[in-house]
Amino acid sequence: MDYRRYIAERILIDGVKKEEIEENLAVPPDSSMGDYALPCFKFAKVLRKSPVAIAEELKEKFPVGGEIKEVSAVNGYLNFKVDKRSLAEEVLNQILTEKERYGASEEGKGKTVCIDYSSVNIAKPFHIGHLSTTVLGGALYRIFQFLGYRAVGINHLGDYGTQFGKLICAYKHWGNKEEVEKGGIHAVNDLYVRFNNEATEEMEKEAREYFRLIESGDQEANALFEWFKELTLSYVKKIYDKLHISFDSYAGERFYTDKMQPVIDELNEKKLLKESEGAKIVDLEKFNMPPCLILRSDGASLYATRDLAAAIYRKNTYDFDKCLYVVAYQQNLHFKQVFKVLELMGKEWAKDLVHVAYGMVSLEDGAMSTRKGKVVWLEEVINKCVEKAYTVIDEKNPALENKAEVAEKVGVGAVVFGALYNNKIKDIVFSYDKALNFEGETSVYVQYTCARARSVLDKAIAEGYSWNDGIIEPCASEAELIKALASFPATVKAAAENYEPSYIARFAVDAAQKFNKFYIDCKILQAGDEERKFRLRLTQAALIALTNALTLLGIGVPDKM
């Protein structure tokens, strides 16, 4: 049973929808107050009464009985105590029946969500700055799929600009095909860095000409560009595979080269395009924004031009219900401008475009995109985390089989969880030691909890126990764990509505903490028959919910640790 919905359906507040009541129901920090609580402060303005008075009136009207054992009003909160045995039975039956689908729904059936994330630059390193957009976008992709949506993952590649002319020029002067093939993206990046450090005026001129040749369709220039692109994608795919990231489209900036002119023509037709110092702009002054630059004075397009074309193409191609742009908060103004221009063009669906902004990631030493003038590669961070994880695992459990495989899941999981645990808009300082702490609010802690639960179940099977049924009145620590597990479906839904995978990460830590308290407080295998069955069912339910949570975040779950 969905207790939030059950309670919400039995509360009548004039002018307030049931959905709003359900959304505001929370779990009190002190369980002695109740299992669920409704803060009445938000309704004070609508009802023109104090929260205390509202809570008291609602308490008198609420039909106590059945699933709800007690209702109380305390300082503007309406508190509910549920029948814990009924709650336990409902939650365990639901989890053990649905298993890997626990928390999923079909609410998004027939709807499409496009998610633009990662957006790596061709011939440039996949650095730590790409971590948040990649894992945040990947988590949202899985969350929306889990809720029944058709998710379309788009890697809007940075594959357009004068830098490619520079790269070809550098390769022509200093490159060697065999060395570049052997060095891959690293060798390509070295050539680009060398150009920026050593290029003469003549070489800069050559670079501009090579870019012109790319745009005009020159066979040799485009063959070199496609080679650099192939080397880049081959490299980043290895990183994506480690992070459990996939895409449905790699249509980048260059893809929209022939799709920009129709957008410019439409802006002209609708008298939105104005000239300013030789450039073409859309004036947004009355919306308290600087003008949106569409064409430079030399006729060159800009990011906004390509993003306008991309948005229209995506709507025409996928007919999305939502289109998310997982891009750092520094681009807030850019997306406000683009969305406003589309609105002015009469695109009613502009309201369905969402900029999912996030904070920056840095290492403890302050490095983010440079270290001694060089990029901090994401693969370096991942590899270091995996190596450290192996060392920790080897110390804690030297006899563990498949240590390298476990270390991979633990190390990669630590990197992903480190980027997803906090609210997405916060800047993150990544710490290897904190991320790999078995006792902290980390993926390692949750993974270890899963391994602990798996170990209990394996021992139960080895000893011939079964647990297909069994229900008892739960004790305090059992009831707390059950309530935590019961919140998972609502947590997944809220994570999608707010574009916040951190909700799921925090659920995982909270549920893991409550499982470990239950594990310490309650004998499981040594308990009497009925208690043992119930506790084994609760252990299995916890393992299922925690595994589902980590899977949505893109984190593997080792069987043993």
mmCIF file of N, CA, C and O in Angstrom, residues 76-153:
data_model
loop_
_atom_site.group_PDB
_atom_site.id
_atom_site.type_symbol
_atom_site.label_atom_id
_atom_site.label_comp_id
_atom_site.label_asym_id
_atom_site.label_seq_id
_atom_site.Cartn_x
_atom_site.Cartn_y
_atom_site.Cartn_z
ATOM 1 N N GLY A 76 1.367 22.555 14.657
ATOM 2 C CA GLY A 76 1.145 22.795 13.231
ATOM 3 C C GLY A 76 1.435 21.601 12.349
ATOM 4 O O GLY A 76 1.381 21.709 11.120
ATOM 5 N N TYR A 77 1.752 20.470 12.944
ATOM 6 C CA TYR A 77 1.983 19.232 12.187
ATOM 7 C C TYR A 77 0.859 18.244 12.491
ATOM 8 O O TYR A 77 0.430 18.100 13.651
ATOM 9 N N LEU A 78 0.390 17.554 11.457
ATOM 10 C CA LEU A 78 -0.578 16.486 11.617
ATOM 11 C C LEU A 78 0.191 15.170 11.499
ATOM 12 O O LEU A 78 0.728 14.850 10.435
ATOM 13 N N ASN A 79 0.284 14.424 12.601
ATOM 14 C CA ASN A 79 1.108 13.216 12.657
ATOM 15 C C ASN A 79 0.259 11.956 12.609
ATOM 16 O O ASN A 79 -0.820 11.900 13.214
ATOM 17 N N PHE A 80 0.775 10.951 11.894
ATOM 18 C CA PHE A 80 0.038 9.701 11.711
ATOM 19 C C PHE A 80 0.898 8.510 12.143
ATOM 20 O O PHE A 80 2.072 8.429 11.776
ATOM 21 N N LYS A 81 0.284 7.615 12.904
ATOM 22 C CA LYS A 81 0.941 6.354 13.229
ATOM 23 C C LYS A 81 0.190 5.236 12.517
ATOM 24 O O LYS A 81 -1.040 5.124 12.645
ATOM 25 N N VAL A 82 0.918 4.438 11.755
ATOM 26 C CA VAL A 82 0.279 3.372 10.981
ATOM 27 C C VAL A 82 0.389 2.050 11.729
ATOM 28 O O VAL A 82 1.195 1.906 12.661
ATOM 29 N N ASP A 83 -0.415 1.087 11.296
ATOM 30 C CA ASP A 83 -0.334 -0.260 11.844
ATOM 31 C C ASP A 83 0.948 -0.894 11.294
ATOM 32 O O ASP A 83 1.039 -1.205 10.099
ATOM 33 N N LYS A 84 1.938 -1.073 12.146
ATOM 34 C CA LYS A 84 3.269 -1.489 11.688
ATOM 35 C C LYS A 84 3.289 -2.903 11.110
ATOM 36 O O LYS A 84 4.038 -3.194 10.183
ATOM 37 N N ARG A 85 2.478 -3.777 11.623
ATOM 38 C CA ARG A 85 2.418 -5.132 11.087
ATOM 39 C C ARG A 85 1.857 -5.123 9.664
ATOM 40 O O ARG A 85 2.388 -5.776 8.767
ATOM 41 N N SER A 86 0.793 -4.331 9.466
ATOM 42 C CA SER A 86 0.207 -4.203 8.121
ATOM 43 C C SER A 86 1.200 -3.557 7.158
ATOM 44 O O SER A 86 1.328 -3.970 6.001
ATOM 45 N N LEU A 87 1.885 -2.513 7.668
ATOM 46 C CA LEU A 87 2.891 -1.844 6.842
ATOM 47 C C LEU A 87 3.979 -2.820 6.421
ATOM 48 O O LEU A 87 4.364 -2.881 5.247
ATOM 49 N N ALA A 88 4.458 -3.620 7.378
ATOM 50 C CA ALA A 88 5.518 -4.589 7.086
ATOM 51 C C ALA A 88 5.068 -5.582 6.026
ATOM 52 O O ALA A 88 5.802 -5.877 5.063
ATOM 53 N N GLU A 89 3.869 -6.080 6.182
ATOM 54 C CA GLU A 89 3.367 -7.080 5.231
ATOM 55 C C GLU A 89 3.230 -6.496 3.838
ATOM 56 O O GLU A 89 3.630 -7.096 2.842
ATOM 57 N N GLU A 90 2.645 -5.282 3.765
ATOM 58 C CA GLU A 90 2.463 -4.612 2.472
ATOM 59 C C GLU A 90 3.798 -4.378 1.769
ATOM 60 O O GLU A 90 3.968 -4.703 0.592
ATOM 61 N N VAL A 91 4.748 -3.798 2.505
ATOM 62 C CA VAL A 91 6.034 -3.412 1.907
ATOM 63 C C VAL A 91 6.835 -4.642 1.477
ATOM 64 O O VAL A 91 7.365 -4.696 0.359
ATOM 65 N N LEU A 92 6.923 -5.638 2.355
ATOM 66 C CA LEU A 92 7.709 -6.823 2.014
ATOM 67 C C LEU A 92 7.106 -7.578 0.832
ATOM 68 O O LEU A 92 7.830 -8.019 -0.061
ATOM 69 N N ASN A 93 5.785 -7.707 0.828
ATOM 70 C CA ASN A 93 5.143 -8.402 -0.301
ATOM 71 C C ASN A 93 5.396 -7.666 -1.611
ATOM 72 O O ASN A 93 5.671 -8.286 -2.644
ATOM 73 N N GLN A 94 5.322 -6.340 -1.558
ATOM 74 C CA GLN A 94 5.535 -5.557 -2.778
ATOM 75 C C GLN A 94 6.970 -5.699 -3.286
ATOM 76 O O GLN A 94 7.200 -5.960 -4.470
ATOM 77 N N ILE A 95 7.934 -5.546 -2.395
ATOM 78 C CA ILE A 95 9.342 -5.615 -2.822
ATOM 79 C C ILE A 95 9.697 -7.003 -3.321
ATOM 80 O O ILE A 95 10.328 -7.156 -4.381
ATOM 81 N N LEU A 96 9.294 -8.042 -2.577
ATOM 82 C CA LEU A 96 9.686 -9.409 -2.940
ATOM 83 C C LEU A 96 8.945 -9.911 -4.170
ATOM 84 O O LEU A 96 9.395 -10.855 -4.817
ATOM 85 N N THR A 97 7.831 -9.270 -4.509
ATOM 86 C CA THR A 97 7.106 -9.620 -5.740
ATOM 87 C C THR A 97 7.699 -8.882 -6.941
ATOM 88 O O THR A 97 7.946 -9.472 -7.999
ATOM 89 N N GLU A 98 7.945 -7.584 -6.760
ATOM 90 C CA GLU A 98 8.411 -6.766 -7.888
ATOM 91 C C GLU A 98 9.906 -6.901 -8.139
ATOM 92 O O GLU A 98 10.371 -6.687 -9.251
ATOM 93 N N LYS A 99 10.684 -7.173 -7.111
ATOM 94 C CA LYS A 99 12.142 -7.365 -7.189
ATOM 95 C C LYS A 99 12.824 -6.226 -7.941
ATOM 96 O O LYS A 99 12.757 -5.090 -7.514
ATOM 97 N N GLU A 100 13.481 -6.533 -9.078
ATOM 98 C CA GLU A 100 14.253 -5.482 -9.756
ATOM 99 C C GLU A 100 13.366 -4.369 -10.321
ATOM 100 O O GLU A 100 13.871 -3.323 -10.754
ATOM 101 N N ARG A 101 12.057 -4.565 -10.310
ATOM 102 C CA ARG A 101 11.142 -3.515 -10.758
ATOM 103 C C ARG A 101 10.577 -2.721 -9.585
ATOM 104 O O ARG A 101 9.738 -1.840 -9.782
ATOM 105 N N TYR A 102 11.038 -3.031 -8.369
ATOM 106 C CA TYR A 102 10.541 -2.275 -7.213
ATOM 107 C C TYR A 102 10.980 -0.812 -7.323
ATOM 108 O O TYR A 102 12.159 -0.512 -7.489
ATOM 109 N N GLY A 103 10.015 0.080 -7.242
ATOM 110 C CA GLY A 103 10.286 1.510 -7.408
ATOM 111 C C GLY A 103 9.962 2.005 -8.802
ATOM 112 O O GLY A 103 9.893 3.208 -9.043
ATOM 113 N N ALA A 104 9.775 1.064 -9.739
ATOM 114 C CA ALA A 104 9.469 1.437 -11.119
ATOM 115 C C ALA A 104 7.979 1.731 -11.260
ATOM 116 O O ALA A 104 7.171 1.421 -10.376
ATOM 117 N N SER A 105 7.611 2.339 -12.384
ATOM 118 C CA SER A 105 6.196 2.591 -12.669
ATOM 119 C C SER A 105 6.031 2.763 -14.175
ATOM 120 O O SER A 105 7.006 2.764 -14.927
ATOM 121 N N GLU A 106 4.784 2.925 -14.589
ATOM 122 C CA GLU A 106 4.479 3.175 -15.995
ATOM 123 C C GLU A 106 3.929 4.590 -16.179
ATOM 124 O O GLU A 106 3.258 4.866 -17.169
ATOM 125 N N GLU A 107 4.234 5.488 -15.234
ATOM 126 C CA GLU A 107 3.674 6.833 -15.315
ATOM 127 C C GLU A 107 4.131 7.587 -16.561
ATOM 128 O O GLU A 107 3.460 8.494 -17.042
ATOM 129 N N GLY A 108 5.286 7.196 -17.098
ATOM 130 C CA GLY A 108 5.797 7.891 -18.277
ATOM 131 C C GLY A 108 5.456 7.210 -19.587
ATOM 132 O O GLY A 108 5.949 7.616 -20.652
ATOM 133 N N LYS A 109 4.617 6.193 -19.546
ATOM 134 C CA LYS A 109 4.284 5.443 -20.764
ATOM 135 C C LYS A 109 3.717 6.379 -21.836
ATOM 136 O O LYS A 109 2.821 7.180 -21.571
ATOM 137 N N GLY A 110 4.287 6.275 -23.028
ATOM 138 C CA GLY A 110 3.828 7.116 -24.132
ATOM 139 C C GLY A 110 4.475 8.487 -24.174
ATOM 140 O O GLY A 110 4.174 9.291 -25.058
ATOM 141 N N LYS A 111 5.367 8.767 -23.205
ATOM 142 C CA LYS A 111 6.038 10.074 -23.168
ATOM 143 C C LYS A 111 7.526 9.917 -23.456
ATOM 144 O O LYS A 111 8.124 8.888 -23.124
ATOM 145 N N THR A 112 8.113 10.950 -24.042
ATOM 146 C CA THR A 112 9.529 10.936 -24.409
ATOM 147 C C THR A 112 10.284 12.043 -23.698
ATOM 148 O O THR A 112 9.818 13.185 -23.647
ATOM 149 N N VAL A 113 11.444 11.693 -23.160
ATOM 150 C CA VAL A 113 12.330 12.680 -22.540
ATOM 151 C C VAL A 113 13.680 12.619 -23.257
ATOM 152 O O VAL A 113 14.331 11.571 -23.276
ATOM 153 N N CYS A 114 14.082 13.712 -23.874
ATOM 154 C CA CYS A 114 15.418 13.812 -24.469
ATOM 155 C C CYS A 114 16.365 14.357 -23.399
ATOM 156 O O CYS A 114 16.011 15.302 -22.689
ATOM 157 N N ILE A 115 17.544 13.764 -23.301
ATOM 158 C CA ILE A 115 18.511 14.215 -22.302
ATOM 159 C C ILE A 115 19.856 14.456 -22.997
ATOM 160 O O ILE A 115 20.474 13.534 -23.510
ATOM 161 N N ASP A 116 20.260 15.708 -23.022
ATOM 162 C CA ASP A 116 21.524 16.136 -23.634
ATOM 163 C C ASP A 116 22.566 16.179 -22.515
ATOM 164 O O ASP A 116 22.478 17.006 -21.611
ATOM 165 N N TYR A 117 23.541 15.243 -22.566
ATOM 166 C CA TYR A 117 24.536 15.210 -21.495
ATOM 167 C C TYR A 117 25.894 14.728 -21.992
ATOM 168 O O TYR A 117 26.001 14.199 -23.092
ATOM 169 N N SER A 118 26.903 14.967 -21.194
ATOM 170 C CA SER A 118 28.318 14.629 -21.431
ATOM 171 C C SER A 118 28.957 15.572 -22.452
ATOM 172 O O SER A 118 29.858 16.327 -22.129
ATOM 173 N N SER A 119 28.472 15.536 -23.695
ATOM 174 C CA SER A 119 28.890 16.496 -24.731
ATOM 175 C C SER A 119 30.396 16.717 -24.769
ATOM 176 O O SER A 119 30.888 17.824 -24.582
ATOM 177 N N VAL A 120 31.124 15.637 -25.022
ATOM 178 C CA VAL A 120 32.591 15.739 -25.062
ATOM 179 C C VAL A 120 33.048 16.486 -26.306
ATOM 180 O O VAL A 120 32.342 16.544 -27.310
ATOM 181 N N ASN A 121 34.229 17.053 -26.225
ATOM 182 C CA ASN A 121 34.814 17.755 -27.362
ATOM 183 C C ASN A 121 35.725 16.814 -28.133
ATOM 184 O O ASN A 121 36.572 16.147 -27.539
ATOM 185 N N ILE A 122 35.513 16.784 -29.436
ATOM 186 C CA ILE A 122 36.362 15.948 -30.288
ATOM 187 C C ILE A 122 37.805 16.438 -30.214
ATOM 188 O O ILE A 122 38.071 17.638 -30.253
ATOM 189 N N ALA A 123 38.723 15.484 -30.102
ATOM 190 C CA ALA A 123 40.168 15.738 -30.090
ATOM 191 C C ALA A 123 40.645 16.467 -28.847
ATOM 192 O O ALA A 123 41.752 16.975 -28.796
ATOM 193 N N LYS A 124 39.768 16.533 -27.829
ATOM 194 C CA LYS A 124 40.169 17.118 -26.556
ATOM 195 C C LYS A 124 39.951 16.084 -25.458
ATOM 196 O O LYS A 124 39.118 15.194 -25.595
ATOM 197 N N PRO A 125 40.668 16.208 -24.359
ATOM 198 C CA PRO A 125 40.592 15.197 -23.306
ATOM 199 C C PRO A 125 39.251 15.145 -22.591
ATOM 200 O O PRO A 125 38.548 16.148 -22.475
ATOM 201 N N PHE A 126 38.914 13.950 -22.142
ATOM 202 C CA PHE A 126 37.727 13.719 -21.324
ATOM 203 C C PHE A 126 38.178 13.968 -19.888
ATOM 204 O O PHE A 126 38.676 13.089 -19.210
ATOM 205 N N HIS A 127 37.999 15.207 -19.424
ATOM 206 C CA HIS A 127 38.591 15.569 -18.131
ATOM 207 C C HIS A 127 37.576 15.510 -17.001
ATOM 208 O O HIS A 127 36.384 15.251 -17.207
ATOM 209 N N ILE A 128 38.032 15.774 -15.797
ATOM 210 C CA ILE A 128 37.183 15.655 -14.616
ATOM 211 C C ILE A 128 35.998 16.611 -14.664
ATOM 212 O O ILE A 128 34.959 16.370 -14.058
ATOM 213 N N GLY A 129 36.131 17.698 -15.424
ATOM 214 C CA GLY A 129 35.015 18.630 -15.576
ATOM 215 C C GLY A 129 33.812 18.019 -16.265
ATOM 216 O O GLY A 129 32.702 18.530 -16.175
ATOM 217 N N HIS A 130 34.024 16.896 -16.992
ATOM 218 C CA HIS A 130 32.920 16.216 -17.667
ATOM 219 C C HIS A 130 32.232 15.186 -16.768
ATOM 220 O O HIS A 130 31.252 14.562 -17.181
ATOM 221 N N LEU A 131 32.765 14.994 -15.554
ATOM 222 C CA LEU A 131 32.228 13.944 -14.689
ATOM 223 C C LEU A 131 30.760 14.186 -14.338
ATOM 224 O O LEU A 131 29.910 13.288 -14.506
ATOM 225 N N SER A 132 30.434 15.371 -13.848
ATOM 226 C CA SER A 132 29.068 15.636 -13.373
ATOM 227 C C SER A 132 28.036 15.505 -14.484
ATOM 228 O O SER A 132 27.011 14.836 -14.314
ATOM 229 N N THR A 133 28.269 16.159 -15.618
ATOM 230 C CA THR A 133 27.286 16.086 -16.707
ATOM 231 C C THR A 133 27.085 14.641 -17.167
ATOM 232 O O THR A 133 25.971 14.218 -17.470
ATOM 233 N N THR A 134 28.162 13.862 -17.177
ATOM 234 C CA THR A 134 28.086 12.488 -17.670
ATOM 235 C C THR A 134 27.306 11.584 -16.726
ATOM 236 O O THR A 134 26.370 10.890 -17.145
ATOM 237 N N VAL A 135 27.656 11.584 -15.440
ATOM 238 C CA VAL A 135 26.986 10.661 -14.519
ATOM 239 C C VAL A 135 25.604 11.171 -14.108
ATOM 240 O O VAL A 135 24.692 10.367 -13.871
ATOM 241 N N LEU A 136 25.425 12.497 -14.050
ATOM 242 C CA LEU A 136 24.114 13.063 -13.739
ATOM 243 C C LEU A 136 23.136 12.754 -14.873
ATOM 244 O O LEU A 136 22.010 12.288 -14.645
ATOM 245 N N GLY A 137 23.580 12.991 -16.106
ATOM 246 C CA GLY A 137 22.733 12.687 -17.260
ATOM 247 C C GLY A 137 22.435 11.203 -17.365
ATOM 248 O O GLY A 137 21.305 10.797 -17.656
ATOM 249 N N GLY A 138 23.458 10.370 -17.118
ATOM 250 C CA GLY A 138 23.256 8.923 -17.181
ATOM 251 C C GLY A 138 22.257 8.446 -16.145
ATOM 252 O O GLY A 138 21.416 7.577 -16.420
ATOM 253 N N ALA A 139 22.327 9.001 -14.943
ATOM 254 C CA ALA A 139 21.386 8.618 -13.880
ATOM 255 C C ALA A 139 19.963 9.043 -14.250
ATOM 256 O O ALA A 139 19.010 8.268 -14.089
ATOM 257 N N LEU A 140 19.796 10.254 -14.763
ATOM 258 C CA LEU A 140 18.463 10.719 -15.166
ATOM 259 C C LEU A 140 17.907 9.854 -16.290
ATOM 260 O O LEU A 140 16.707 9.552 -16.311
ATOM 261 N N TYR A 141 18.763 9.442 -17.202
ATOM 262 C CA TYR A 141 18.356 8.560 -18.305
ATOM 263 C C TYR A 141 17.754 7.266 -17.742
ATOM 264 O O TYR A 141 16.668 6.835 -18.130
ATOM 265 N N ARG A 142 18.461 6.647 -16.793
ATOM 266 C CA ARG A 142 17.981 5.389 -16.210
ATOM 267 C C ARG A 142 16.727 5.605 -15.361
ATOM 268 O O ARG A 142 15.810 4.782 -15.372
ATOM 269 N N ILE A 143 16.678 6.717 -14.623
ATOM 270 C CA ILE A 143 15.522 7.005 -13.764
ATOM 271 C C ILE A 143 14.259 7.162 -14.612
ATOM 272 O O ILE A 143 13.210 6.588 -14.301
ATOM 273 N N PHE A 144 14.348 7.937 -15.687
ATOM 274 C CA PHE A 144 13.165 8.137 -16.534
ATOM 275 C C PHE A 144 12.750 6.841 -17.221
ATOM 276 O O PHE A 144 11.548 6.556 -17.343
ATOM 277 N N GLN A 145 13.710 6.051 -17.656
ATOM 278 C CA GLN A 145 13.370 4.743 -18.227
ATOM 279 C C GLN A 145 12.649 3.883 -17.193
ATOM 280 O O GLN A 145 11.678 3.187 -17.500
ATOM 281 N N PHE A 146 13.126 3.903 -15.964
ATOM 282 C CA PHE A 146 12.564 3.121 -14.861
ATOM 283 C C PHE A 146 11.109 3.509 -14.611
ATOM 284 O O PHE A 146 10.309 2.683 -14.151
ATOM 285 N N LEU A 147 10.758 4.753 -14.917
ATOM 286 C CA LEU A 147 9.399 5.252 -14.715
ATOM 287 C C LEU A 147 8.554 5.148 -15.979
ATOM 288 O O LEU A 147 7.485 5.752 -16.069
ATOM 289 N N GLY A 148 9.047 4.389 -16.957
ATOM 290 C CA GLY A 148 8.248 4.097 -18.137
ATOM 291 C C GLY A 148 8.386 5.049 -19.301
ATOM 292 O O GLY A 148 7.744 4.874 -20.339
ATOM 293 N N TYR A 149 9.222 6.082 -19.154
ATOM 294 C CA TYR A 149 9.420 7.024 -20.251
ATOM 295 C C TYR A 149 10.299 6.418 -21.343
ATOM 296 O O TYR A 149 11.128 5.533 -21.071
ATOM 297 N N ARG A 150 10.136 6.918 -22.540
ATOM 298 C CA ARG A 150 11.107 6.648 -23.591
ATOM 299 C C ARG A 150 12.194 7.705 -23.416
ATOM 300 O O ARG A 150 11.952 8.896 -23.612
ATOM 301 N N ALA A 151 13.373 7.270 -23.009
ATOM 302 C CA ALA A 151 14.482 8.205 -22.803
ATOM 303 C C ALA A 151 15.391 8.189 -24.029
ATOM 304 O O ALA A 151 15.717 7.125 -24.549
ATOM 305 N N VAL A 152 15.775 9.375 -24.472
ATOM 306 C CA VAL A 152 16.686 9.513 -25.612
ATOM 307 C C VAL A 152 17.937 10.228 -25.115
ATOM 308 O O VAL A 152 17.900 11.419 -24.798
ATOM 309 N N GLY A 153 19.035 9.493 -25.018
ATOM 310 C CA GLY A 153 20.294 10.066 -24.567
ATOM 311 C C GLY A 153 21.060 10.669 -25.726
ATOM 312 O O GLY A 153 21.324 9.980 -26.719
#
